[in-house]
Coordinates of C-alpha atoms in Angstrom, one line a residue:
Chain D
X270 CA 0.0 0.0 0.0
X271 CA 1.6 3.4 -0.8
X272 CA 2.5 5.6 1.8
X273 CA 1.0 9.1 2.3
X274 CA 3.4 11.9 1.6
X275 CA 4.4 12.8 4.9
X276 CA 5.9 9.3 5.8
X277 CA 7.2 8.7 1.8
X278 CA 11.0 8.5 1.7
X279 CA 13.8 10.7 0.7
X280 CA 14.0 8.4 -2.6
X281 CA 10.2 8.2 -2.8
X282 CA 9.7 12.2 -3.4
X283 CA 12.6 12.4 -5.4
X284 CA 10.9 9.6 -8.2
X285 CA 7.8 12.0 -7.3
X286 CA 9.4 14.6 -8.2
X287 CA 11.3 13.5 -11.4
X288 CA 8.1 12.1 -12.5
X289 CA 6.1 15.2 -11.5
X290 CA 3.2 13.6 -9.9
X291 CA 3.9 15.7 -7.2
X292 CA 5.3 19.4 -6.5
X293 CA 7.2 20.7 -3.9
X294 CA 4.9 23.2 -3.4
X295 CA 2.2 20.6 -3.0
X296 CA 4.7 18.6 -0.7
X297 CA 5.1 21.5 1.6
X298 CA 1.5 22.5 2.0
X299 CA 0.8 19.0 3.3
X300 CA 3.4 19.2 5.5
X301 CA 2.4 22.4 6.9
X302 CA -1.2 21.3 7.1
X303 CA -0.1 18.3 8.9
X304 CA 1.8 20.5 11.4
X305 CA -1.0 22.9 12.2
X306 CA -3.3 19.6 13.3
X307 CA -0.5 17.8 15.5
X308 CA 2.2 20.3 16.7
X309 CA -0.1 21.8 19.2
X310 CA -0.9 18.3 20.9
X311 CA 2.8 16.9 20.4
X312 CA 5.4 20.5 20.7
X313 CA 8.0 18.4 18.0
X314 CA 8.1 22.3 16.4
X315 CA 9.5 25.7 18.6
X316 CA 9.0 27.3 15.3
X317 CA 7.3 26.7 11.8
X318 CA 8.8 29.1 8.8
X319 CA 5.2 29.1 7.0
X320 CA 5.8 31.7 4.7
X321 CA 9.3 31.1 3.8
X322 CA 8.1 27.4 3.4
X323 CA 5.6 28.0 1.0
X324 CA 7.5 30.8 -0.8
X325 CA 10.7 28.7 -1.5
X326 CA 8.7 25.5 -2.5
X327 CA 6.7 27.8 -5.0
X328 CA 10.2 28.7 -6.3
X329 CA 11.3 25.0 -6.4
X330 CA 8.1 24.1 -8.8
X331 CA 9.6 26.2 -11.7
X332 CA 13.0 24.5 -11.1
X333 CA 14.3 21.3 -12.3
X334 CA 17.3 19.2 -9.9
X335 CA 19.0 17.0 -9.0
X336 CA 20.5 17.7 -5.8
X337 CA 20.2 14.6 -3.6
X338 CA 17.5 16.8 -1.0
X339 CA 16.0 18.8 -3.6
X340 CA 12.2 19.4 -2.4
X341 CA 13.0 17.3 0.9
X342 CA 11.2 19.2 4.0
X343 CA 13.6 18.7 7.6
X344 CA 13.5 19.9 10.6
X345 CA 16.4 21.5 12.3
X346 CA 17.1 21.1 16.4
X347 CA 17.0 24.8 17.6
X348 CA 20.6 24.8 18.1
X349 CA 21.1 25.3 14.6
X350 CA 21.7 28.5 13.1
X351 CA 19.5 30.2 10.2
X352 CA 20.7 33.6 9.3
X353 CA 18.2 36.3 10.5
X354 CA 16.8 33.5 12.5
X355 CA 16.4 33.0 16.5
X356 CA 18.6 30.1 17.5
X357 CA 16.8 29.6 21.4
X358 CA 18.2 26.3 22.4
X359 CA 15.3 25.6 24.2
X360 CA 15.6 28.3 26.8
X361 CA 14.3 31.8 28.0
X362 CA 17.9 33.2 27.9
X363 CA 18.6 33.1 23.8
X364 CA 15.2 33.7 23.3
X365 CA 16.1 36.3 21.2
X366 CA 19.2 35.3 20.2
X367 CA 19.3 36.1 16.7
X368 CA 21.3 34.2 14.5
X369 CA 23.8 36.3 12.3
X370 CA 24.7 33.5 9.5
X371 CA 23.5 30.0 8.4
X372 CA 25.2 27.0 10.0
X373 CA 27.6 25.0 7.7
X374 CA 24.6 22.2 7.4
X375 CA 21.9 24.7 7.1
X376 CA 23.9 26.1 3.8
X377 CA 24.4 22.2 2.8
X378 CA 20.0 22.5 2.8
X379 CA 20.0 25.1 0.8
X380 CA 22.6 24.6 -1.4
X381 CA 20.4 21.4 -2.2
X382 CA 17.3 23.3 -2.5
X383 CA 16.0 21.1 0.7
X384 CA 12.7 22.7 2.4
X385 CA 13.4 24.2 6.2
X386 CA 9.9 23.9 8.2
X387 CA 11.3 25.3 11.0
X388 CA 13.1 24.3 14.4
X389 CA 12.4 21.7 16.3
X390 CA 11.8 21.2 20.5
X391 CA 14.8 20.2 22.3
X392 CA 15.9 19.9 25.9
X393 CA 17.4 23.4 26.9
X394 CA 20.8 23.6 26.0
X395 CA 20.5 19.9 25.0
X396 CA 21.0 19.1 28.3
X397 CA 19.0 15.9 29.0
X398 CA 18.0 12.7 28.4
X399 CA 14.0 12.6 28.9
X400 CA 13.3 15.4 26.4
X401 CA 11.5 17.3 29.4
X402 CA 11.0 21.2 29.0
X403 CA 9.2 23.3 31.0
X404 CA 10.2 26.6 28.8
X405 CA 8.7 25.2 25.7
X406 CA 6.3 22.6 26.8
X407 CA 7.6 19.1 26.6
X408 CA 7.1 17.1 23.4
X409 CA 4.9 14.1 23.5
X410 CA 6.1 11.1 22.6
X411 CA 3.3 10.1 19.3
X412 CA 3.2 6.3 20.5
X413 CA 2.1 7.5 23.8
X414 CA 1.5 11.0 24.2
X415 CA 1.7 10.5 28.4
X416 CA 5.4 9.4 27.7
X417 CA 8.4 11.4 27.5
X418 CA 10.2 11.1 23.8
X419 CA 13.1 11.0 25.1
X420 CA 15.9 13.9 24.6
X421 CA 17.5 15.8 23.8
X422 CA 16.6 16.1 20.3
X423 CA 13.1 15.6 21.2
X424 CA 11.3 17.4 18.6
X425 CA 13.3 16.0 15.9
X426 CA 12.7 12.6 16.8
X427 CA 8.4 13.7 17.5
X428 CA 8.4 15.7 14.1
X429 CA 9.7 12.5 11.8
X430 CA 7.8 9.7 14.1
X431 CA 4.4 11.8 13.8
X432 CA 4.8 12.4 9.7
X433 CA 5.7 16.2 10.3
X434 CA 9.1 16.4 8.8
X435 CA 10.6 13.7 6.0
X436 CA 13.9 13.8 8.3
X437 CA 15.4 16.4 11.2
X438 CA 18.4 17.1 12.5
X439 CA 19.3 16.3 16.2
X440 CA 22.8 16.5 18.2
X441 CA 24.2 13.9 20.3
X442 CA 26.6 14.6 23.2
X443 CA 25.8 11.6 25.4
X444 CA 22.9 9.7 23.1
X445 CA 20.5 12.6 22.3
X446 CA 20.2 11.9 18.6
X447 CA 20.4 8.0 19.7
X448 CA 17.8 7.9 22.8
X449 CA 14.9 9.9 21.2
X450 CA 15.0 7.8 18.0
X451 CA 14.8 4.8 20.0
X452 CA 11.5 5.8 22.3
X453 CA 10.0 7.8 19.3
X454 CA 10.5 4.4 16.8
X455 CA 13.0 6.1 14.0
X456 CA 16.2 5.7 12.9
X457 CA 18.7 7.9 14.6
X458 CA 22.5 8.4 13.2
X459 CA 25.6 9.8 15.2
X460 CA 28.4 9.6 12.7
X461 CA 31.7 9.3 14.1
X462 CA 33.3 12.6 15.8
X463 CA 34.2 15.5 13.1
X464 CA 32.7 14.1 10.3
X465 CA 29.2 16.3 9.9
X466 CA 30.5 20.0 10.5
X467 CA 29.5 21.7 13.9
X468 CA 30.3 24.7 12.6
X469 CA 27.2 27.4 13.5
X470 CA 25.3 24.2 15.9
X471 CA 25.3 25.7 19.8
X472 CA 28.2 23.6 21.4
X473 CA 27.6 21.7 24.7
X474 CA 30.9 20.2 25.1
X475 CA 33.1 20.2 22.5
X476 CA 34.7 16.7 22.8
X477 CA 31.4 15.0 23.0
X478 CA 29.4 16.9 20.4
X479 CA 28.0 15.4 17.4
X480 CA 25.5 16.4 14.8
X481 CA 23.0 13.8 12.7
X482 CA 20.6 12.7 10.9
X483 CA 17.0 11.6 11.9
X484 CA 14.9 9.8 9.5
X485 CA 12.8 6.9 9.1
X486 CA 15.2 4.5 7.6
X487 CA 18.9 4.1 7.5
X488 CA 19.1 4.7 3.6
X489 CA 17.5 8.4 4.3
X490 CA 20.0 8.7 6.5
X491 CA 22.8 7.8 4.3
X492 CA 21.1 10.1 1.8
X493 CA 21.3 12.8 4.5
X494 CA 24.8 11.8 5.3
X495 CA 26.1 12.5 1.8
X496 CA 25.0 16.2 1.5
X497 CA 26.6 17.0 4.9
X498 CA 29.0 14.3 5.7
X499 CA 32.6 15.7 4.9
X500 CA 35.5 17.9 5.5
X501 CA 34.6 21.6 7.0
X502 CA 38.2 23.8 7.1
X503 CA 36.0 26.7 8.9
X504 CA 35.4 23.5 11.8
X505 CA 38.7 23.0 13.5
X506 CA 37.4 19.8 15.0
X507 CA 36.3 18.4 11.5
X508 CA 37.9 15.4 9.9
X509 CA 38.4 14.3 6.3
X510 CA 37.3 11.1 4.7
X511 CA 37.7 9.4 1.7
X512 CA 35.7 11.3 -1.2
X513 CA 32.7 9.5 -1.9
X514 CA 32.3 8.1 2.2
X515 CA 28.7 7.8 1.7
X516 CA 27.6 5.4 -1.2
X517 CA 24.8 2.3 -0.6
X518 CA 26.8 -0.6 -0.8
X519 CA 24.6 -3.9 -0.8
X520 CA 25.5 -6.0 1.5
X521 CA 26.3 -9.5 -0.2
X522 CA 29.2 -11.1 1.8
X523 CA 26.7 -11.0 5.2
X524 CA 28.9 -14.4 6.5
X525 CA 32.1 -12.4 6.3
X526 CA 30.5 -9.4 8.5
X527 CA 31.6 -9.6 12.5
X528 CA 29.3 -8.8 15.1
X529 CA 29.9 -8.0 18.3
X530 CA 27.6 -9.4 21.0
X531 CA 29.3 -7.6 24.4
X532 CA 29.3 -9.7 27.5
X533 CA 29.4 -7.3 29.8
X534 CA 27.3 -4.1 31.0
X535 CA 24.7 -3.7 27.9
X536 CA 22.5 -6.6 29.0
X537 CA 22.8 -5.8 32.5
X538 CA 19.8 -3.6 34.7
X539 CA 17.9 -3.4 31.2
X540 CA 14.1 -3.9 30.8
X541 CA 13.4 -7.5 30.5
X542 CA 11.2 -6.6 26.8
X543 CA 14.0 -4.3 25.6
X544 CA 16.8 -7.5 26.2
X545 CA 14.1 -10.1 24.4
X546 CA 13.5 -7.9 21.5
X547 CA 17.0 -7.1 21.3
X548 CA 18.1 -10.6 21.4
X549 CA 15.5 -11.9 19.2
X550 CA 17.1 -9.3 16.7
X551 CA 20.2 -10.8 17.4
X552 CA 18.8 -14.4 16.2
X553 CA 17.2 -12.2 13.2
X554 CA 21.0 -10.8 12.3
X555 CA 22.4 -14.7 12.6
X556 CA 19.4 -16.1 10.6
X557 CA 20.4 -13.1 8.0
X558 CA 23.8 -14.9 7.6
X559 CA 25.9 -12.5 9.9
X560 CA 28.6 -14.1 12.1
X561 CA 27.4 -13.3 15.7
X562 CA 30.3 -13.4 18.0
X563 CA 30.2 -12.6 21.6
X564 CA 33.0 -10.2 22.8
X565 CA 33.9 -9.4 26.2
X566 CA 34.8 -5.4 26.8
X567 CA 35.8 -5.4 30.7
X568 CA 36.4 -1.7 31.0
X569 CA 33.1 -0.9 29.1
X570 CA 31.1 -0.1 32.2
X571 CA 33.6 2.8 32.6
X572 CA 32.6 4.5 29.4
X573 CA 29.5 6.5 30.4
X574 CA 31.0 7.4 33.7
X575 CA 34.2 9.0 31.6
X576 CA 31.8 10.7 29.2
X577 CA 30.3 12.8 31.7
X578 CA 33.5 13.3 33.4
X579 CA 35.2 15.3 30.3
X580 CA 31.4 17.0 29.2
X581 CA 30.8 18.5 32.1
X582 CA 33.7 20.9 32.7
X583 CA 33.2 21.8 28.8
X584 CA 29.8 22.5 29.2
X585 CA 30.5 24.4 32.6
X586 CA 32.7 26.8 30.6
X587 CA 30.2 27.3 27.9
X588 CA 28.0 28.1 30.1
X589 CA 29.7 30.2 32.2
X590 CA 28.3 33.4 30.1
X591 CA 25.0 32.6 31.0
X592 CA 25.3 31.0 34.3
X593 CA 24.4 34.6 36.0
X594 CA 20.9 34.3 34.5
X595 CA 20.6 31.1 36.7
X596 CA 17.3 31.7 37.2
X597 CA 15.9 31.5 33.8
X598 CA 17.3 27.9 33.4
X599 CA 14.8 25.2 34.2
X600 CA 15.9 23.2 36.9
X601 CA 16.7 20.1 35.3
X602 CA 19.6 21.8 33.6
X603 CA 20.7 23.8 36.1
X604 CA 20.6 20.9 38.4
X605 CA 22.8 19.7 36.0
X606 CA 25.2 22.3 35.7
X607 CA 25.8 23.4 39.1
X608 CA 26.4 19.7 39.8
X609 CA 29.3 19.6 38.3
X610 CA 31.1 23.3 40.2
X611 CA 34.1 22.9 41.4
X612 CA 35.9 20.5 38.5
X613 CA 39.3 21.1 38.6
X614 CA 42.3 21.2 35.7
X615 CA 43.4 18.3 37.0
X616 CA 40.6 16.2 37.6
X617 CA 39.7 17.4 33.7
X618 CA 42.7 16.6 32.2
X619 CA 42.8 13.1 34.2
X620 CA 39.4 12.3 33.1
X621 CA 40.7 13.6 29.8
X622 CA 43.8 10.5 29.3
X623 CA 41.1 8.3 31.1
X624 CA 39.2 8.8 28.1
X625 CA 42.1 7.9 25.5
X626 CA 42.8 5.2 27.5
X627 CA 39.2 4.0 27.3
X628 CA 39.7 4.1 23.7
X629 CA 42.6 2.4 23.0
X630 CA 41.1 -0.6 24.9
X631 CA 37.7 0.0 22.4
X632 CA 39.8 0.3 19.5
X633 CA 42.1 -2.5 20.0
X634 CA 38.6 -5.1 20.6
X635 CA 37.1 -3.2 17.3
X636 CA 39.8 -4.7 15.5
X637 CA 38.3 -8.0 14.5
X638 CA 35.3 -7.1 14.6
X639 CA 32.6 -5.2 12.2
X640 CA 30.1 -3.7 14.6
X641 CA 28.7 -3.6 18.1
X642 CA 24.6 -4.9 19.0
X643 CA 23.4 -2.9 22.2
X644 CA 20.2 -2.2 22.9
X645 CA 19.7 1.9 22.5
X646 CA 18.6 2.5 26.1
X647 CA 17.7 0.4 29.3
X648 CA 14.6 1.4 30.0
X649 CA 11.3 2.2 28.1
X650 CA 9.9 5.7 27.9
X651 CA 8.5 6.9 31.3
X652 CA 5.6 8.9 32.1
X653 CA 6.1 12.8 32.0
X654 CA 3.8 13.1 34.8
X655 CA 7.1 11.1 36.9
X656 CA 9.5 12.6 35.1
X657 CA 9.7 16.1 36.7
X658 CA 12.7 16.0 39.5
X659 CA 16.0 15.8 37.9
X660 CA 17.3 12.5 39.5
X661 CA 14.8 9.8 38.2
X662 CA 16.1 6.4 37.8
X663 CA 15.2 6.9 34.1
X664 CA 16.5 9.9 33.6
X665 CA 19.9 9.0 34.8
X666 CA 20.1 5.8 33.7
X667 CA 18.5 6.5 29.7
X668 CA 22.0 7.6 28.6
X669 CA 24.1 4.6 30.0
X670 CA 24.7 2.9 26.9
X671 CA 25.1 5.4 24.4
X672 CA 27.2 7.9 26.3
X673 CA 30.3 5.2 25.5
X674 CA 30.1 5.8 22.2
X675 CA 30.6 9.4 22.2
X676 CA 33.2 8.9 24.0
X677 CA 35.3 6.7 21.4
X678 CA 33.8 9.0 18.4
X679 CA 33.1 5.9 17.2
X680 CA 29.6 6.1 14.4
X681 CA 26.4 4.8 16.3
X682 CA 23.1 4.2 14.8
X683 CA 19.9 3.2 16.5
X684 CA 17.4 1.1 14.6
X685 CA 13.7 0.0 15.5
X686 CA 13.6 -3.9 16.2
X687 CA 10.6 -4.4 18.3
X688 CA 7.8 -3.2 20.8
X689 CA 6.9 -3.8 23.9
X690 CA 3.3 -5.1 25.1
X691 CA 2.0 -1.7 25.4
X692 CA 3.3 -0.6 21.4
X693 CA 6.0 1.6 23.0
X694 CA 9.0 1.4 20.2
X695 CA 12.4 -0.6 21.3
X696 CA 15.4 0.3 19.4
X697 CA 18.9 -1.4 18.8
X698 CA 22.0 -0.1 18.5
X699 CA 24.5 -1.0 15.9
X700 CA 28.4 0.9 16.6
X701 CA 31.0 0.4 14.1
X702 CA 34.9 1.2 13.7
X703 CA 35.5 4.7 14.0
X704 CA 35.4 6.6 10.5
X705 CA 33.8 3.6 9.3
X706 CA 30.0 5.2 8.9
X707 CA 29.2 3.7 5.6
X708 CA 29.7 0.5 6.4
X709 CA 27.6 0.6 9.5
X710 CA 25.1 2.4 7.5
X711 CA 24.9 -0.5 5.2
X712 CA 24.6 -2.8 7.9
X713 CA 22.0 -0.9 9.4
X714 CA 20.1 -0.6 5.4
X715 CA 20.7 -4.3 5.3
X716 CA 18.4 -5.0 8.5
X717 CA 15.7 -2.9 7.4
X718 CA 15.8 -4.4 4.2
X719 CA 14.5 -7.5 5.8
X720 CA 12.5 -6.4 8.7
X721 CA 9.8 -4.1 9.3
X722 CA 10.2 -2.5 12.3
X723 CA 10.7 0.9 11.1
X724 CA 7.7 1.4 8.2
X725 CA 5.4 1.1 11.7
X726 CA 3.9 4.4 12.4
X727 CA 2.0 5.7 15.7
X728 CA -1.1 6.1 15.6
X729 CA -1.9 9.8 16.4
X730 CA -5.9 10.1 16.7
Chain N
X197 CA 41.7 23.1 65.8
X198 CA 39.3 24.1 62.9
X199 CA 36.5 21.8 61.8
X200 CA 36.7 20.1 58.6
X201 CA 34.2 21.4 55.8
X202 CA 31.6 18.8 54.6
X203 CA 31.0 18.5 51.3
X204 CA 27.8 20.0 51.5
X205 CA 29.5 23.1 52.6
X206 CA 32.2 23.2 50.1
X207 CA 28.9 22.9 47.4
X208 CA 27.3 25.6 49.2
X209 CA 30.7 28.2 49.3
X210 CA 30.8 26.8 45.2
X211 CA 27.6 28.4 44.5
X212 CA 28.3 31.7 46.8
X213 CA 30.8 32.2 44.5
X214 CA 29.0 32.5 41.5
X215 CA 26.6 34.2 43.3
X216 CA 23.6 31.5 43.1
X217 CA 20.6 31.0 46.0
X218 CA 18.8 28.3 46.0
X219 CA 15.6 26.7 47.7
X220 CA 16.2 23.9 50.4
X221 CA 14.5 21.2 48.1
X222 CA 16.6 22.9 45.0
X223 CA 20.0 22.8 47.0
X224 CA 18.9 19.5 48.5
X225 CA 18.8 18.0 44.6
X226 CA 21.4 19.8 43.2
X227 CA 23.7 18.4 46.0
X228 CA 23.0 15.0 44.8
X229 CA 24.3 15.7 41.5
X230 CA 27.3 17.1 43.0
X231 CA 28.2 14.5 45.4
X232 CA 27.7 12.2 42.6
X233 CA 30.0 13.9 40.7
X234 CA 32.3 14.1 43.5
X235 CA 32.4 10.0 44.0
X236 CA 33.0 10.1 40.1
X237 CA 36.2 12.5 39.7
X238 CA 38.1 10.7 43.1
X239 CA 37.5 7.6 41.7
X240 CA 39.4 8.6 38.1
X241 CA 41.6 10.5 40.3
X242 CA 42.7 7.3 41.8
X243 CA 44.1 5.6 38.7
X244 CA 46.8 6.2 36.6
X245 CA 47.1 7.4 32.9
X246 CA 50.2 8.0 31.9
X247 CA 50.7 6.4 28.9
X248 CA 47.9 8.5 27.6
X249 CA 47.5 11.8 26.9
X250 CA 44.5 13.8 26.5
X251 CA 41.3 12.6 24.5
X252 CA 43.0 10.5 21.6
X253 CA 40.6 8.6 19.6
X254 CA 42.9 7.1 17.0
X255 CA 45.8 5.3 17.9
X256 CA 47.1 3.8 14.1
X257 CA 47.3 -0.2 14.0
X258 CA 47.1 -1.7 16.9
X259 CA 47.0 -5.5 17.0
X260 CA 45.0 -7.2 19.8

């Protein structure tokens, strides 16, 4: 059965478009439409650029493209910059922060003729793992609009679950592209550190940042990945890969692909439905024809523990213009923040080598072997209504696994592979060699080839 | 001789300094961050790095 246009793929509007059964002008309008009935229930959009929507999709209908996004509608997290455009991260301090040029990836849109709808919710500052935010109204999670969607890039994740953008951008410090794709049912990509341009995207901590794609399958994502994957000189944390990184490569040698089952830590203190669906995707992977291989990582429980060790200095001193205004910061945050006083140089720079030494031991076990399974997150998607105090459980606990992976840099994907009895979304987690995103990609295009997980849609009446 | 500072009161003399008040229940939760925190940094503190320096995410072959 076709799909209706706001849950059609990147490829799917392109053949729409080639074949002009469909206009971007017409494209946009039924996103826009779509986004007037459901943003007011579900906050996935701070802001909707109407006008300039429908104005630059007009323009697109008298041109002809082929620029991979051409006509493709996105969300961006509101910690990316538009010129002329208020970059709030989520909070009452930058609400009028006005933003003086385009981000790196915002030009890559619109140098690919891509359609901006406007920003989308987030934690404030990105700060968080529950997607909570008393400034802006929390997002709802669309499978269970009582549930958080998990954060930070909450609205990103909301606006491609519900059908209100084709794909968004999120950033991913300690899982926050990673988490909300797994609760909200998408696909969620962080690529391995420098590779997508940070350039003009509000920092939290500069060793742990990342910027993504979100989408609703990994071959959008690679599509996303090969407009604004690559080398930024204006990024002085950017790295450089091969031309051509991003290409769909079938997978045919499946039996010559390694992957890593870890022994230790990811199956431990998780959900007892997240570790059956997880494992049963396991089976699915061996039954595919990939070798399953179980790998013991001893120092892995470390990982998250390091993560926040080296973030929250950085973030302490990009915050520390704003920390005066400590009363406009919800208290989540601020909690979060003020937690973290009194780091000194040294314990910084010890956590610092602790990290390098954390990935030495990571790289040396990624050696002989393709890619990590995880599950994305330990726990399913509490209830906003118990989500309020900044120390839940769930709230400290969402980020275990994925923090690890920002640590190494390493590129991390989280997939759909089951639900739960209640039709909440469970995703998996597939981490590859570091610089090595298309192959995980592939992987990750492989599984969806053969699975269905991630065509299921909430249902939003 | 002088009495040693708890923690709680080194937290408390942190955020004098940058001039934040807080509620009881909003010091009470923010101090739980912070002694978490705390129990994180001695414990890296404790070991020893020194073949490494700071956050290195390539290291060139390395054979298991």
């Amino acid at each position: 059965m076709s799909e209706p246009i706001f849950y059609k793929s990147i490829d799917e509007l392109k053949r729409m478009y080639e074949e002009k059964s469909i206009s971007p002008l017409e494209v946009t309008e039924d996103f826009l439409k779509r986004i007037k009935k459901y943003n007011n229930k579900l906050n996935a959009f701070l802001e909707i650029y109407n006008d300039d929507a429908i104005n630059y999709a007009r323009a697109l209908d008298h041109s002809k493209s082929h620029n991979p996004l051409f006509g493709i509608p996105v969300g961006l997290k509101d910690l990316v910059d538009i010129e002329n455009k208020i970059t709030t991260a989520g909070s009452k301090i930058l609400e009028n922060n006005m933003a003086t040029k385009n981000s790196k990836i915002t030009q890559d849109f619109l140098d690919n003729q891509s359609i901006i709808l406007g920003k989308t919710n987030l934690v404030e500052f990105a700060f968080g793992t529950l997607g909570i935010n008393s400034n802006t109204n929390t997002c709802r999670n669309p499978w269970d609009i009582k549930r958080v969607p998990g954060g930070s890039s909450s609205g990103s994740a909301v606006a491609v679950s519900a059908g209100l953008a084709t794909f968004a951008i999120g950033t991913d410090t300690g899982g926050s592209i990673r988490m909300p794709a797994s609760l909200c049912g998408i696909t969620g990509f962080k690529p391995s550190y420098g590779i997508v341009s940070r350039r003009g995207v509000m920092d939290l901590s500069w060793s742990m940042d990342h910027v993504g794609p979100m989408a609703r399958s990994a071959k959008d994502c690679l599509n996303i990945m090969k407009v604004i994957g690559g080398y930024d000189p204006r990024d002085k944390y950017s790295i450089k890969l091969e031309d051509n990184h991003f290409n769909e490569e079938a997978i045919t040698n499946r039996n010559e692909i390694r992957l890593g089952l870890p022994k230790n830590y990811f199956f431990e203190e998780v959900n007892e439905e997240i570790k059956i669906n997880v494992m049963k995707s396991v089976d699915k992977l061996s039954n595919m024809g990939y070798q399953i291989e179980e790998i013991d990582l001893p120092f892995v429980a470390e990982g998250r523990k390091i993560n926040i060790a080296v973030l929250l200095p950085e973030a302490i001193s990009v915050h520390s213009e704003y920390i005066k205004d400590y009363k406009s910061y919800t208290k989540t945050v601020l909690n979060r923040i003020i937690g973290g006083l009194g780091v000194s140089s040294e314990e910084y720079l010890t956590a610092s080598r602790a990290m390098s030494s954390f990935n030495y031991q990571m790289n040396r076990k990624m050696n002989n072997i393709d890619a990590l399974i995880t599950p994305t997150v330990p726990v399913i998607a509490p209830l906003i209504s118990e989500s309020s105090s900044p120390n839940t459980y769930e709230s400290n606990s969402m980020g275990r696994f994925t923090g690890v992976f920002n640590l190494t840099g390493q590129p991390s994907i989280s997939v759909p592979c089951g639900f739960t009895e209640n039709n909440l979304p469970i995703g998996m987690m597939l981490t590859g060699k570091i610089n090595n995103d298309n192959k995980l990609l592939n992987i990750a295009i492989d599984w969806q080839s053969e699975t269905e997980f991630h065509t299921k849609k909430p249902l939003l009446n | 001789m002088n009495k040693p500072i708890s923690q709680k009161q080194v937290f408390k003399s942190l955020l004098d300094q940058k001039g934040i008040t807080l509620s009881e229940q909003d010091f009470n939760e923010a101090y739980l961050s912070y002694r978490n925190f705390r129990k994180t940094y001695s414990e890296l503190m404790k070991e020893n790095f020194r073949d490494f320096e700071p956050r290195q995410r390539t290291f060139g072959e390395i054979n298991e």
